[in-house]
């Protein structure tokens, strides 16, 4: 055990073979995928850091729990086990299962958003904003300015800027704002957390104006860890206690159980308001499944419930955060530009800084993403102009300040040797960055969430 990389609080019982590929094989695979690693076959990827969602290793206790899954269509005992576990750890009275987080976003948006509504949040997330816009709403970014600067070392770059939020309420009117969407931590900013002090200030402001606060709780346990380790006055509290304190400052939460809860599929919508919950149950029956399974099998609900219990274990979340931090420190020590401080679920490469000669209209992050696959067989995901999409009114590309390649690390999956292989490939690519003499342009652009299915061709830099 070393300070740089503490030993994992688990041991390996089962392995899944993966294989390395040659440069020629990767070139062929990338061309076939039209320079979009999202379209690669998984078998052609050596280390897959596309996402930490649904890609985690479940524990022996989770696998055991799946055997008691009750597959009754209505009122399965597995639902009540999930409901009671969410109530115990997150505190929401009404627990409505869904197939995954975007199912909860869809239901919530259909319940609360009407044309002309404004939805403030601490930076957008792709699926969240898509559902808000499809229901006639407009997202407004009210995150602190530090979040848009990859080099800024502020400990809580996920904080809501209270001045920005207050100004929006004054300008738009509280009756046009159905809720404030709070990411904790903020995915698109590189996993940056929000402080308890800030969340309390958001709660106080919204209570005065009768506005709901909805938490994106997918990685809220990671946020709780950062509160414990960075925010004065919280170091003596348990992770479970901090998680509950965070949720107590909100009116509800959308949850993808594929992150913190280690599950391969599943999620839930947690609410306090009786009438809103009844409306949401009706829509779940229409879009997801019966309100006591919501698109999940009973065995999946059992896995999620057990995963919740494991997620707040102190040694488990500490090992998770420090593993991500290890990769980040290796890259920082090699002078590779990354988002700082290192977040909870991913290390994000700053494509603007690595490829300053590739203009944003030629997709520098997507270009860097494709080159990283060629260098090491490593798959990440673009988080820049492609992910930002087009303005639904003007049709023009949104141009975010952050142009990132996200390397999201699945929980309990990869070893230190894998992370060293990733670091070595990124460092080698950084050294060779001036040899990249092209960007990318679309040959096919889907209307929604284009980063998943877009196709590209290489484009010369003017």
Short mmCIF file of C-alpha atoms in Angstrom, two decimals:
data_model
loop_
_atom_site.label_atom_id
_atom_site.label_comp_id
_atom_site.label_asym_id
_atom_site.label_seq_id
_atom_site.Cartn_x
_atom_site.Cartn_y
_atom_site.Cartn_z
CA UNK A 1 0.00 0.00 0.00
CA UNK A 2 1.26 3.46 -0.93
CA UNK A 3 -0.07 6.94 -0.31
CA UNK A 4 -0.38 7.46 -4.06
CA UNK A 5 -2.51 4.39 -4.63
CA UNK A 6 -4.07 2.70 -1.57
CA UNK A 7 -5.00 -0.96 -1.82
CA UNK A 8 -8.54 -1.63 -2.97
CA UNK A 9 -11.06 -2.69 -0.28
CA UNK A 10 -12.06 -5.77 -2.29
CA UNK A 11 -10.51 -8.78 -3.98
CA UNK A 12 -11.21 -10.25 -7.41
CA UNK A 13 -13.32 -13.40 -7.80
CA UNK A 14 -14.06 -13.37 -11.52
CA UNK A 15 -12.32 -11.89 -14.54
CA UNK A 16 -13.45 -10.85 -18.02
CA UNK A 17 -10.82 -11.25 -20.76
CA UNK A 18 -9.92 -8.17 -22.79
CA UNK A 19 -7.42 -8.00 -25.60
CA UNK A 20 -4.98 -5.48 -26.97
CA UNK A 21 -5.11 -4.55 -30.65
CA UNK A 22 -2.54 -3.39 -33.15
CA UNK A 23 -2.37 0.14 -34.49
CA UNK A 24 -3.48 -1.14 -37.89
CA UNK A 25 -6.50 -2.88 -36.36
CA UNK A 26 -7.46 0.30 -34.50
CA UNK A 27 -7.12 2.43 -37.62
CA UNK A 28 -9.45 0.08 -39.48
CA UNK A 29 -11.96 -0.01 -36.64
CA UNK A 30 -11.96 3.78 -36.24
CA UNK A 31 -12.54 4.34 -39.96
CA UNK A 32 -15.43 1.88 -39.86
CA UNK A 33 -16.85 3.84 -36.90
CA UNK A 34 -16.55 7.10 -38.89
CA UNK A 35 -14.14 8.55 -36.30
CA UNK A 36 -16.70 8.27 -33.52
CA UNK A 37 -15.47 5.93 -30.76
CA UNK A 38 -19.09 5.67 -29.56
CA UNK A 39 -19.71 3.52 -32.64
CA UNK A 40 -16.81 1.13 -32.02
CA UNK A 41 -17.53 -2.47 -31.16
CA UNK A 42 -16.67 -3.07 -27.50
CA UNK A 43 -14.39 -5.96 -28.44
CA UNK A 44 -12.15 -3.49 -30.33
CA UNK A 45 -11.57 -1.40 -27.18
CA UNK A 46 -8.81 -2.30 -24.72
CA UNK A 47 -9.62 0.01 -21.80
CA UNK A 48 -13.14 1.41 -21.96
CA UNK A 49 -13.55 4.74 -20.16
CA UNK A 50 -16.56 5.89 -22.17
CA UNK A 51 -18.68 5.99 -19.03
CA UNK A 52 -18.94 4.88 -15.43
CA UNK A 53 -22.69 4.32 -15.95
CA UNK A 54 -23.76 0.68 -15.86
CA UNK A 55 -20.19 -0.48 -16.41
CA UNK A 56 -19.32 -1.14 -12.77
CA UNK A 57 -18.47 -4.47 -11.16
CA UNK A 58 -21.23 -5.66 -8.87
CA UNK A 59 -20.35 -7.31 -5.56
CA UNK A 60 -20.98 -10.88 -4.49
CA UNK A 61 -23.78 -9.56 -2.29
CA UNK A 62 -25.42 -7.81 -5.21
CA UNK A 63 -25.27 -10.94 -7.34
CA UNK A 64 -26.68 -12.95 -4.44
CA UNK A 65 -29.48 -10.44 -3.96
CA UNK A 66 -30.52 -10.86 -7.58
CA UNK A 67 -31.53 -14.46 -6.89
CA UNK A 68 -34.30 -13.30 -4.58
CA UNK A 69 -35.74 -10.95 -7.21
CA UNK A 70 -39.53 -11.02 -7.15
CA UNK A 71 -40.74 -10.77 -10.75
CA UNK A 72 -44.39 -10.22 -9.89
CA UNK A 73 -45.90 -7.65 -12.23
CA UNK A 74 -47.62 -5.71 -9.44
CA UNK A 75 -46.44 -5.06 -5.90
CA UNK A 76 -43.27 -7.16 -6.00
CA UNK A 77 -41.43 -7.49 -2.69
CA UNK A 78 -38.29 -6.32 -4.49
CA UNK A 79 -39.92 -2.93 -5.07
CA UNK A 80 -40.63 -2.48 -1.38
CA UNK A 81 -37.07 -3.41 -0.53
CA UNK A 82 -35.82 -0.77 -3.00
CA UNK A 83 -38.32 1.82 -1.74
CA UNK A 84 -37.37 1.30 1.90
CA UNK A 85 -33.64 1.49 1.12
CA UNK A 86 -34.02 4.75 -0.83
CA UNK A 87 -36.12 6.19 1.99
CA UNK A 88 -33.48 5.21 4.55
CA UNK A 89 -30.44 6.63 2.73
CA UNK A 90 -31.88 9.42 0.54
CA UNK A 91 -34.96 10.36 2.55
CA UNK A 92 -37.59 10.73 -0.19
CA UNK A 93 -41.05 9.52 0.78
CA UNK A 94 -42.17 8.64 -2.75
CA UNK A 95 -39.88 6.31 -4.71
CA UNK A 96 -40.81 5.62 -8.32
CA UNK A 97 -38.58 3.14 -10.18
CA UNK A 98 -37.52 3.77 -13.79
CA UNK A 99 -35.32 1.92 -16.24
CA UNK A 100 -32.46 4.44 -15.82
CA UNK A 101 -31.83 8.10 -15.01
CA UNK A 102 -33.12 9.57 -18.27
CA UNK A 103 -36.43 7.83 -17.61
CA UNK A 104 -36.73 9.87 -14.42
CA UNK A 105 -35.76 13.04 -16.33
CA UNK A 106 -38.46 12.36 -18.90
CA UNK A 107 -41.17 11.82 -16.30
CA UNK A 108 -40.15 14.84 -14.24
CA UNK A 109 -39.98 17.12 -17.29
CA UNK A 110 -43.41 16.01 -18.50
CA UNK A 111 -44.86 16.70 -15.06
CA UNK A 112 -43.32 20.11 -14.40
CA UNK A 113 -42.21 21.84 -17.61
CA UNK A 114 -44.43 23.82 -19.94
CA UNK A 115 -43.56 25.98 -23.00
CA UNK A 116 -41.85 29.17 -21.88
CA UNK A 117 -40.51 27.75 -18.63
CA UNK A 118 -36.92 28.48 -17.54
CA UNK A 119 -34.88 25.82 -15.76
CA UNK A 120 -31.72 27.06 -14.03
CA UNK A 121 -28.97 24.63 -13.17
CA UNK A 122 -25.30 24.35 -12.31
CA UNK A 123 -24.25 23.48 -15.88
CA UNK A 124 -26.27 21.40 -18.30
CA UNK A 125 -26.18 17.66 -18.78
CA UNK A 126 -26.94 16.26 -22.22
CA UNK A 127 -30.00 14.10 -21.54
CA UNK A 128 -31.38 16.43 -18.86
CA UNK A 129 -31.37 19.48 -21.11
CA UNK A 130 -32.76 17.47 -24.03
CA UNK A 131 -35.84 16.49 -22.00
CA UNK A 132 -36.25 20.04 -20.72
CA UNK A 133 -36.15 21.44 -24.25
CA UNK A 134 -38.43 18.77 -25.74
CA UNK A 135 -41.08 19.87 -23.22
CA UNK A 136 -40.75 23.55 -24.14
CA UNK A 137 -38.33 24.71 -21.47
CA UNK A 138 -35.09 26.64 -21.73
CA UNK A 139 -32.04 25.76 -19.67
CA UNK A 140 -30.11 28.58 -17.95
CA UNK A 141 -26.59 27.99 -16.66
CA UNK A 142 -26.15 29.51 -13.20
CA UNK A 143 -22.93 27.76 -12.20
CA UNK A 144 -20.02 29.77 -10.79
CA UNK A 145 -17.63 31.19 -13.38
CA UNK A 146 -14.74 29.10 -12.02
CA UNK A 147 -16.40 25.97 -13.44
CA UNK A 148 -15.65 27.14 -16.99
CA UNK A 149 -11.91 27.43 -16.30
CA UNK A 150 -10.21 24.01 -16.35
CA UNK A 151 -7.12 25.30 -14.52
CA UNK A 152 -8.98 26.88 -11.60
CA UNK A 153 -8.29 24.97 -8.38
CA UNK A 154 -11.38 26.05 -6.42
CA UNK A 155 -12.62 23.11 -4.31
CA UNK A 156 -16.34 23.55 -5.14
CA UNK A 157 -16.53 24.49 -8.81
CA UNK A 158 -19.98 22.91 -8.96
CA UNK A 159 -21.50 25.66 -6.83
CA UNK A 160 -24.53 27.61 -7.98
CA UNK A 161 -23.83 31.33 -8.40
CA UNK A 162 -26.53 32.76 -6.14
CA UNK A 163 -26.28 36.16 -7.82
CA UNK A 164 -26.98 34.62 -11.23
CA UNK A 165 -29.89 32.59 -9.86
CA UNK A 166 -31.38 35.61 -8.10
CA UNK A 167 -31.10 37.70 -11.27
CA UNK A 168 -32.88 35.00 -13.32
CA UNK A 169 -35.73 34.78 -10.80
CA UNK A 170 -36.09 38.57 -10.85
CA UNK A 171 -35.98 38.76 -14.64
CA UNK A 172 -38.13 35.77 -15.55
CA UNK A 173 -40.43 35.59 -12.55
CA UNK A 174 -40.66 32.71 -10.11
CA UNK A 175 -43.83 31.39 -11.77
CA UNK A 176 -41.82 30.57 -14.94
CA UNK A 177 -39.25 28.49 -13.03
CA UNK A 178 -40.62 25.06 -12.13
CA UNK A 179 -37.46 23.94 -10.38
CA UNK A 180 -33.73 24.45 -10.00
CA UNK A 181 -31.75 21.48 -11.32
CA UNK A 182 -28.74 20.80 -9.09
CA UNK A 183 -26.01 18.42 -10.20
CA UNK A 184 -23.98 17.09 -7.30
CA UNK A 185 -21.30 16.72 -8.50
CA UNK A 186 -21.39 18.38 -11.94
CA UNK A 187 -20.65 15.87 -14.69
CA UNK A 188 -19.97 18.27 -17.57
CA UNK A 189 -17.56 20.32 -15.44
CA UNK A 190 -15.42 17.26 -14.77
CA UNK A 191 -17.15 15.89 -11.67
CA UNK A 192 -16.87 19.10 -9.65
CA UNK A 193 -18.83 19.13 -6.36
CA UNK A 194 -21.26 21.59 -4.80
CA UNK A 195 -20.75 22.59 -1.17
CA UNK A 196 -23.32 22.13 1.57
CA UNK A 197 -23.14 25.85 2.27
CA UNK A 198 -24.08 26.65 -1.31
CA UNK A 199 -26.85 24.05 -1.43
CA UNK A 200 -28.32 25.53 1.76
CA UNK A 201 -28.28 29.00 0.20
CA UNK A 202 -30.05 27.65 -2.90
CA UNK A 203 -32.68 26.05 -0.66
CA UNK A 204 -33.22 29.28 1.30
CA UNK A 205 -33.62 31.34 -1.88
CA UNK A 206 -36.00 28.90 -3.58
CA UNK A 207 -38.18 28.54 -0.50
CA UNK A 208 -38.72 32.31 -0.50
CA UNK A 209 -39.93 32.12 -4.09
CA UNK A 210 -41.84 28.81 -4.00
CA UNK A 211 -39.46 27.06 -6.42
CA UNK A 212 -38.57 23.39 -6.16
CA UNK A 213 -35.01 22.05 -5.99
CA UNK A 214 -34.39 18.77 -7.84
CA UNK A 215 -31.13 16.92 -7.28
CA UNK A 216 -29.33 14.88 -9.91
CA UNK A 217 -28.30 12.22 -7.42
CA UNK A 218 -26.49 9.83 -9.76
CA UNK A 219 -23.13 10.51 -8.11
CA UNK A 220 -24.29 12.22 -4.93
CA UNK A 221 -22.20 9.84 -2.79
CA UNK A 222 -19.11 11.19 -4.55
CA UNK A 223 -20.27 14.72 -3.73
CA UNK A 224 -20.71 13.70 -0.10
CA UNK A 225 -17.10 12.50 -0.05
CA UNK A 226 -15.84 15.86 -1.31
CA UNK A 227 -17.93 17.67 1.29
CA UNK A 228 -16.41 15.48 4.00
CA UNK A 229 -12.85 15.98 2.75
CA UNK A 230 -12.96 19.62 1.62
CA UNK A 231 -15.68 21.58 3.43
CA UNK A 232 -14.99 22.93 6.94
CA UNK A 233 -17.23 21.46 9.61
CA UNK A 234 -18.10 18.23 7.83
CA UNK A 235 -15.05 16.02 8.31
CA UNK A 236 -16.54 14.30 11.35
CA UNK A 237 -19.77 13.31 9.62
CA UNK A 238 -20.34 9.96 7.94
CA UNK A 239 -20.78 9.71 4.18
CA UNK A 240 -24.30 8.38 4.75
CA UNK A 241 -25.10 11.30 7.03
CA UNK A 242 -23.82 13.88 4.56
CA UNK A 243 -25.75 12.25 1.71
CA UNK A 244 -28.96 12.46 3.72
CA UNK A 245 -28.24 16.09 4.67
CA UNK A 246 -27.81 16.97 0.99
CA UNK A 247 -31.10 15.34 0.03
CA UNK A 248 -32.92 17.01 2.92
CA UNK A 249 -32.27 20.36 1.19
CA UNK A 250 -34.14 19.26 -1.95
CA UNK A 251 -37.70 18.47 -3.02
CA UNK A 252 -36.81 15.48 -5.14
CA UNK A 253 -34.15 13.67 -7.12
CA UNK A 254 -33.59 11.90 -10.39
CA UNK A 255 -31.35 8.90 -9.96
CA UNK A 256 -29.40 6.73 -12.33
CA UNK A 257 -28.56 3.71 -10.19
CA UNK A 258 -25.93 2.77 -12.79
CA UNK A 259 -23.41 5.08 -11.11
CA UNK A 260 -23.09 5.25 -7.30
CA UNK A 261 -25.20 2.14 -6.78
CA UNK A 262 -22.96 -0.07 -8.98
CA UNK A 263 -25.90 -1.54 -10.89
CA UNK A 264 -25.84 -2.37 -14.60
CA UNK A 265 -29.31 -0.89 -15.14
CA UNK A 266 -31.99 0.95 -13.20
CA UNK A 267 -32.93 4.19 -11.53
CA UNK A 268 -35.63 5.99 -9.61
CA UNK A 269 -37.43 9.28 -9.16
CA UNK A 270 -37.66 10.41 -5.55
CA UNK A 271 -40.26 13.01 -4.52
CA UNK A 272 -41.80 14.55 -1.41
CA UNK A 273 -44.93 16.16 -2.90
CA UNK A 274 -47.92 13.78 -2.82
CA UNK A 275 -49.73 15.23 -5.82
CA UNK A 276 -46.62 15.41 -7.99
CA UNK A 277 -45.77 11.81 -7.09
CA UNK A 278 -49.24 10.63 -8.10
CA UNK A 279 -48.91 12.41 -11.44
CA UNK A 280 -45.46 10.88 -11.96
CA UNK A 281 -46.72 7.37 -11.20
CA UNK A 282 -49.36 7.76 -13.89
CA UNK A 283 -46.73 8.71 -16.47
CA UNK A 284 -44.40 5.90 -15.39
CA UNK A 285 -47.16 3.41 -16.16
CA UNK A 286 -47.43 4.96 -19.63
CA UNK A 287 -43.74 5.25 -20.50
CA UNK A 288 -41.78 2.84 -18.27
CA UNK A 289 -43.89 0.09 -16.75
CA UNK A 290 -45.98 -0.58 -13.66
CA UNK A 291 -45.20 1.92 -10.90
CA UNK A 292 -43.77 -0.87 -8.76
CA UNK A 293 -41.15 -1.89 -11.29
CA UNK A 294 -40.79 1.01 -13.73
CA UNK A 295 -38.85 -0.84 -16.41
CA UNK A 296 -36.68 -2.86 -14.03
CA UNK A 297 -36.80 -6.55 -13.33
CA UNK A 298 -37.18 -7.52 -9.69
CA UNK A 299 -33.61 -8.80 -9.66
CA UNK A 300 -32.39 -5.39 -10.83
CA UNK A 301 -34.24 -3.65 -7.99
CA UNK A 302 -32.56 -6.04 -5.55
CA UNK A 303 -29.13 -5.23 -7.02
CA UNK A 304 -29.79 -1.49 -6.73
CA UNK A 305 -30.99 -1.75 -3.13
CA UNK A 306 -27.87 -3.66 -2.09
CA UNK A 307 -25.70 -1.28 -4.11
CA UNK A 308 -27.07 1.70 -2.19
CA UNK A 309 -25.97 0.11 1.07
CA UNK A 310 -22.47 -0.53 -0.30
CA UNK A 311 -22.12 2.90 -1.91
CA UNK A 312 -21.89 4.80 1.36
CA UNK A 313 -19.27 2.55 2.94
CA UNK A 314 -16.37 4.83 3.83
CA UNK A 315 -13.55 2.64 2.51
CA UNK A 316 -15.42 1.97 -0.73
CA UNK A 317 -16.00 5.61 -1.71
CA UNK A 318 -12.51 6.61 -0.55
CA UNK A 319 -10.90 3.99 -2.80
CA UNK A 320 -13.11 5.08 -5.69
CA UNK A 321 -12.16 8.77 -5.42
CA UNK A 322 -8.47 8.07 -4.85
CA UNK A 323 -8.26 5.75 -7.87
CA UNK A 324 -9.54 8.55 -10.10
CA UNK A 325 -7.17 10.95 -8.36
CA UNK A 326 -4.21 8.69 -9.05
CA UNK A 327 -4.76 8.87 -12.80
CA UNK A 328 -5.22 12.62 -12.57
CA UNK A 329 -2.00 13.12 -10.61
CA UNK A 330 -0.01 11.09 -13.11
CA UNK A 331 -1.20 13.32 -15.92
CA UNK A 332 -0.68 16.54 -13.97
CA UNK A 333 2.87 15.46 -13.08
CA UNK A 334 3.51 15.00 -16.82
CA UNK A 335 2.14 18.51 -17.56
CA UNK A 336 -0.90 17.21 -19.44
CA UNK A 337 -3.66 19.84 -19.25
CA UNK A 338 -6.64 18.42 -17.34
CA UNK A 339 -9.59 19.83 -15.43
CA UNK A 340 -8.53 20.69 -11.87
CA UNK A 341 -9.11 19.74 -9.16
CA UNK A 342 -9.66 16.13 -10.18
CA UNK A 343 -13.33 15.19 -9.91
CA UNK A 344 -15.01 12.13 -8.54
CA UNK A 345 -15.83 9.95 -11.54
CA UNK A 346 -13.49 11.00 -14.33
CA UNK A 347 -10.33 12.71 -15.45
CA UNK A 348 -11.06 15.25 -18.19
CA UNK A 349 -8.44 16.22 -20.74
CA UNK A 350 -8.47 19.89 -21.78
CA UNK A 351 -8.60 19.61 -25.57
CA UNK A 352 -8.41 23.39 -26.07
CA UNK A 353 -5.03 23.41 -24.30
CA UNK A 354 -3.73 20.18 -25.85
CA UNK A 355 -4.79 20.99 -29.43
CA UNK A 356 -4.85 24.81 -29.57
CA UNK A 357 -4.24 24.66 -33.32
CA UNK A 358 -7.53 22.82 -33.95
CA UNK A 359 -10.35 25.40 -34.06
CA UNK A 360 -13.54 24.61 -32.19
CA UNK A 361 -15.64 24.28 -35.39
CA UNK A 362 -13.38 21.32 -36.28
CA UNK A 363 -14.17 19.59 -32.98
CA UNK A 364 -10.86 19.46 -31.07
CA UNK A 365 -12.17 17.21 -28.29
CA UNK A 366 -13.63 14.71 -30.76
CA UNK A 367 -10.33 14.81 -32.67
CA UNK A 368 -8.34 14.17 -29.48
CA UNK A 369 -10.75 11.38 -28.53
CA UNK A 370 -10.20 9.59 -31.83
CA UNK A 371 -6.42 10.00 -31.59
CA UNK A 372 -6.38 8.56 -28.06
CA UNK A 373 -8.09 5.43 -29.33
CA UNK A 374 -5.46 5.10 -32.06
CA UNK A 375 -2.63 5.55 -29.56
CA UNK A 376 -3.75 3.10 -26.89
CA UNK A 377 -7.06 1.43 -27.68
CA UNK A 378 -8.66 3.64 -25.02
CA UNK A 379 -12.20 4.93 -25.39
CA UNK A 380 -13.46 8.07 -23.68
CA UNK A 381 -16.24 10.47 -24.62
CA UNK A 382 -16.37 14.00 -26.04
CA UNK A 383 -17.65 16.75 -23.78
CA UNK A 384 -17.43 19.91 -25.84
CA UNK A 385 -19.09 21.51 -28.86
CA UNK A 386 -20.45 18.19 -30.16
CA UNK A 387 -22.09 17.28 -26.84
CA UNK A 388 -23.41 20.84 -26.44
CA UNK A 389 -25.49 20.46 -29.61
CA UNK A 390 -27.34 23.19 -31.45
CA UNK A 391 -29.50 25.99 -30.13
CA UNK A 392 -33.11 24.89 -30.83
CA UNK A 393 -34.10 28.42 -31.85
CA UNK A 394 -31.17 29.57 -34.02
CA UNK A 395 -29.92 26.18 -35.16
CA UNK A 396 -26.36 27.34 -34.52
CA UNK A 397 -23.78 25.22 -32.71
CA UNK A 398 -23.46 26.03 -29.03
CA UNK A 399 -19.82 26.85 -28.24
CA UNK A 400 -19.05 25.95 -24.62
CA UNK A 401 -15.91 27.24 -22.93
CA UNK A 402 -15.00 23.68 -21.95
CA UNK A 403 -13.76 21.38 -24.71
CA UNK A 404 -13.03 18.13 -22.91
CA UNK A 405 -12.30 14.46 -23.40
CA UNK A 406 -13.81 12.67 -20.41
CA UNK A 407 -12.13 9.50 -19.16
CA UNK A 408 -14.76 8.05 -16.83
CA UNK A 409 -13.53 5.21 -14.64
CA UNK A 410 -15.94 2.35 -13.90
CA UNK A 411 -16.12 1.38 -10.23
CA UNK A 412 -14.27 -1.75 -9.06
CA UNK A 413 -13.27 -2.70 -12.62
CA UNK A 414 -9.74 -1.59 -13.57
CA UNK A 415 -6.46 -2.04 -11.70
CA UNK A 416 -3.56 0.34 -11.16
CA UNK A 417 -1.79 -1.26 -14.13
CA UNK A 418 -4.71 -0.34 -16.38
CA UNK A 419 -4.61 3.25 -15.17
CA UNK A 420 -0.88 3.38 -15.79
CA UNK A 421 -1.49 2.16 -19.34
CA UNK A 422 -4.04 4.95 -19.80
CA UNK A 423 -1.64 7.54 -18.38
CA UNK A 424 1.21 6.34 -20.60
CA UNK A 425 -0.98 6.57 -23.71
CA UNK A 426 -2.27 10.04 -22.86
CA UNK A 427 1.23 11.31 -22.08
CA UNK A 428 2.60 9.89 -25.35
CA UNK A 429 -0.26 11.49 -27.26
CA UNK A 430 0.38 14.81 -25.55
CA UNK A 431 4.02 14.67 -26.63
CA UNK A 432 2.93 13.94 -30.21
CA UNK A 433 0.11 16.50 -30.30
CA UNK A 434 1.76 18.78 -32.87
CA UNK A 435 1.72 15.95 -35.39
CA UNK A 436 -2.09 16.11 -35.48
CA UNK A 437 -2.74 18.19 -38.59
CA UNK A 438 -6.50 17.76 -38.98
CA UNK A 439 -9.79 18.18 -37.22
CA UNK A 440 -13.14 16.53 -37.94
CA UNK A 441 -16.43 17.52 -39.57
CA UNK A 442 -19.82 15.86 -39.71
CA UNK A 443 -20.84 13.50 -42.46
CA UNK A 444 -23.99 12.64 -40.47
CA UNK A 445 -25.51 14.63 -37.61
CA UNK A 446 -28.47 13.29 -35.60
CA UNK A 447 -31.03 15.82 -34.32
CA UNK A 448 -30.66 14.87 -30.62
CA UNK A 449 -27.73 13.80 -28.45
CA UNK A 450 -25.58 13.81 -31.55
CA UNK A 451 -22.36 12.70 -29.85
CA UNK A 452 -23.73 9.16 -29.60
CA UNK A 453 -24.39 8.49 -33.29
CA UNK A 454 -22.70 11.24 -35.32
CA UNK A 455 -20.28 10.30 -38.09
CA UNK A 456 -17.25 12.29 -39.18
CA UNK A 457 -14.49 12.62 -41.71
CA UNK A 458 -11.10 14.20 -41.28
CA UNK A 459 -10.85 17.90 -42.20
CA UNK A 460 -7.65 19.82 -42.87
CA UNK A 461 -6.85 22.77 -40.64
CA UNK A 462 -6.85 25.98 -42.67
#
